[in-house]
Amino acid sequence: MLAAPPKLNFRITPKPYSEALIDLALQADISLLGAAACRGTSPTLVGRYTIEQALHRLLADANCDWRMPAAGVVQISPLRRAAPEPAPPTTVSEVLITVTKRVEAANRLAASVSTLSRRALAETGSVDPADISGQLSGLLTTDLGPARDKLLLRGLSDGAFTGRSRSTVGTYLDDAPLNYNAPDPDLRLVDVEQVELVRGPQGALYGGGSLSGVFRIVTRKPDLYAYEGEARVTGAYTSKGDPSHAVEAIGNFPLVEGRLGLRIATYEEGQGGYLDDLNLDLKDVDRTTRYGGRVTLAFQANDTWSATLSATGQHLASDDTHYTVRGFGLTRLQNLQEPHDNDFGLVSANLRGAFDWGELAATTAYVQHRYASLYDASRVISDFSDLGNGVGVYTESTRTEMAVQDIVLTSHGAGRFGWLAGAYGALTNESAPNRIFAGQGASQTIAYVDDRRDRIRDLALYGEASLEVLPGWTAALGARAFRTEVRTRSDVWSERGPARGVSRTIRTTGLSPKFTLQRELARGDTLYGVISQGHRAGGVNTGGIDPLTAGREAFSSDRLTNFELGGKFRLLHRRMSLNAALFYDVWTNIQTDQFRDSGLLYVANVGDAAIMGLEAEAGYAVSGLSLSANLLASRTDILRANPEFAQQLAKGLPNAPDISFGLVASYRRDFARSLAWRVTGAASYVGASRVTFDPALSSKMGDYVRLKFAAALSGRGWNAELFVTNPLDQLANTFAFGNPFTFVQVNQSTPQRPLTLGLTLSAFR
């Protein structure tokens, strides 16, 4: 027999229906869609009800309807029989997020949080993290190439290279982590509900790998009542390059109405190349293909228990890297092409349910990530072999398998006292065989081998409790107790040195605390303060003809302590939102990926730094016009240098510009009976920075503007959009790195994609 839905305590005073529904969602800890469709003023609702009873009573006389397409999700829609009302002045809507592992209103949360809705992603044509980096304050990406990049937040950069050190930004697809130390898999943002970003160390909730924040992609879930379908085709022409294309298809199928639903999303795209290799006599060498999809099955047992099973897969392949030499424009001179392959797979199961005393969310996930790159290593081949006629090829390949279990219990609703408790376990196996070959073709021989295997066990218990200590004042204390074990084995062989084996285990234990204090003002504005910590576990270095010195054979854990003051405001009759935060971070024992003289990677602790900054985001909406702007200004000081690197540390962190900002403007207008047009413009600026800690290798990059404009016409069931990117056809240096074996000798440069014109056609029902 199925358990009866629990009754919850609700207290809602008369207010606009949209705000009353948000209060109900917060008190019931559910997700809410379409609240703006309900107009008028709500009645008082006080007492113990099930969610369904509360919705019936609250909306009995409203001009809107509701349904629950899935457990924990309420969809609001206008009544068809309701008489049309004049549209009120547009207001900035309140956004619900779940990146904090419970449903919360972003503007009432004591944290620096940003979201991009499905509509915002569509209006700016954003299909991957690089596209949205200029739309969210402090979010930057490196630009080595698709599926080779790392995400950075708040200027908290450990360097431009992707190696053995763990990611500083935790990346999640719904509730499942995507990587450990791998580059971002660059999943195409297809059928996404919203993107959530929380800044500052999230060690208390998410543990290692969330040192500077969490980037979370929230996918659309199956609708258990309605059939839906959508198809989208894009074609684009790039000046001085190959054309590009993309195809997407989405389908939603309620298999058993109200109980079982299936949702499928699939895509295929080709990004045309635009670099010509004069030495190889090849044009447009840097072409990238990407295809993949997602299948989600949702089962709703009753009003309080549901299960979701999802499988995601993507293949990405680039024929060559995207860098050249400064001053060469869109041409290069290489001995060989440098391709990259990236295959990503994720299977996850999520169980959600409610008891009289709280709610349960359990996530089980399995991730398999394979990626491989090839680089021209001719410059250093003489260090490894007497053969090869001066031609060297370096190949790195990694296979990562990660199994994750996360169980979270939370209190109901939004009363004076709230709590959260969780347990986390992850097992990661990583195999990373690296090779250097001398020569090409049939005469090619192996000159160097590093067969490395890592096994990482991560266990943690975490929790958080909040209390309204005074009317409008809420304090919260959280912590995560963790234990991480990294076991590394490696067999190293080369022509020029003796074979050796490495076997070592590094264990890291500790506690990551978090304390917040917030003040909710009378009109709903929020002031808050945060003290929080994040960490990354230590590890072992293995590569090189000769072993590293004793002090560099292993690297220690690092830690970031964050002090933050922020405010969130709704101004001009709620037509404008303004969120701002001041932060001061102390980063001790910074881990960073470094290169030996041979070009091989290792990880080092280079010292301590302090980072101070201001970030702000503003939004404005009125009568079809919406504006959003963001800013990050920060400064870094090196507090203490590791004596072994004291002469190599310049002031500040690499790949961390002092300033970056962005602006998005969109205007929509309805005309005729069912037609509407829209124009959108997006601009962002990334300030100047260096590519390394070392001032002697401080290749400058950044100091460029990105521009995109679009115009769309839509009708009932269709949409057509013209867009242009980089209309000024600038070739600014977005990233001063491409090949680890030559970047010391030459000033490497990654130009922006040249001027691109495109057309997207969509059909949906």
Short mmCIF file of C-alpha atoms in Angstrom, two decimals, residues 9 59 76 191 198 253 309 314 507 555-556 608-609:
data_model
loop_
_atom_site.label_atom_id
_atom_site.label_comp_id
_atom_site.label_asym_id
_atom_site.label_seq_id
_atom_site.Cartn_x
_atom_site.Cartn_y
_atom_site.Cartn_z
CA ASN A 9 2.69 23.46 7.96
CA LEU A 59 -5.70 28.91 -6.10
CA ILE A 76 1.33 26.87 -13.19
CA ASP A 191 17.09 20.53 -23.40
CA VAL A 198 27.26 29.31 -6.79
CA PHE A 253 6.41 10.85 -24.12
CA LEU A 309 16.87 7.23 -14.35
CA GLN A 314 28.71 12.53 -25.94
CA ARG A 507 45.69 10.31 2.65
CA PHE A 555 52.27 17.62 -3.60
CA SER A 556 50.27 18.56 -0.52
CA ASP A 608 50.02 31.30 -0.55
CA ALA A 609 47.96 34.13 -2.01
#
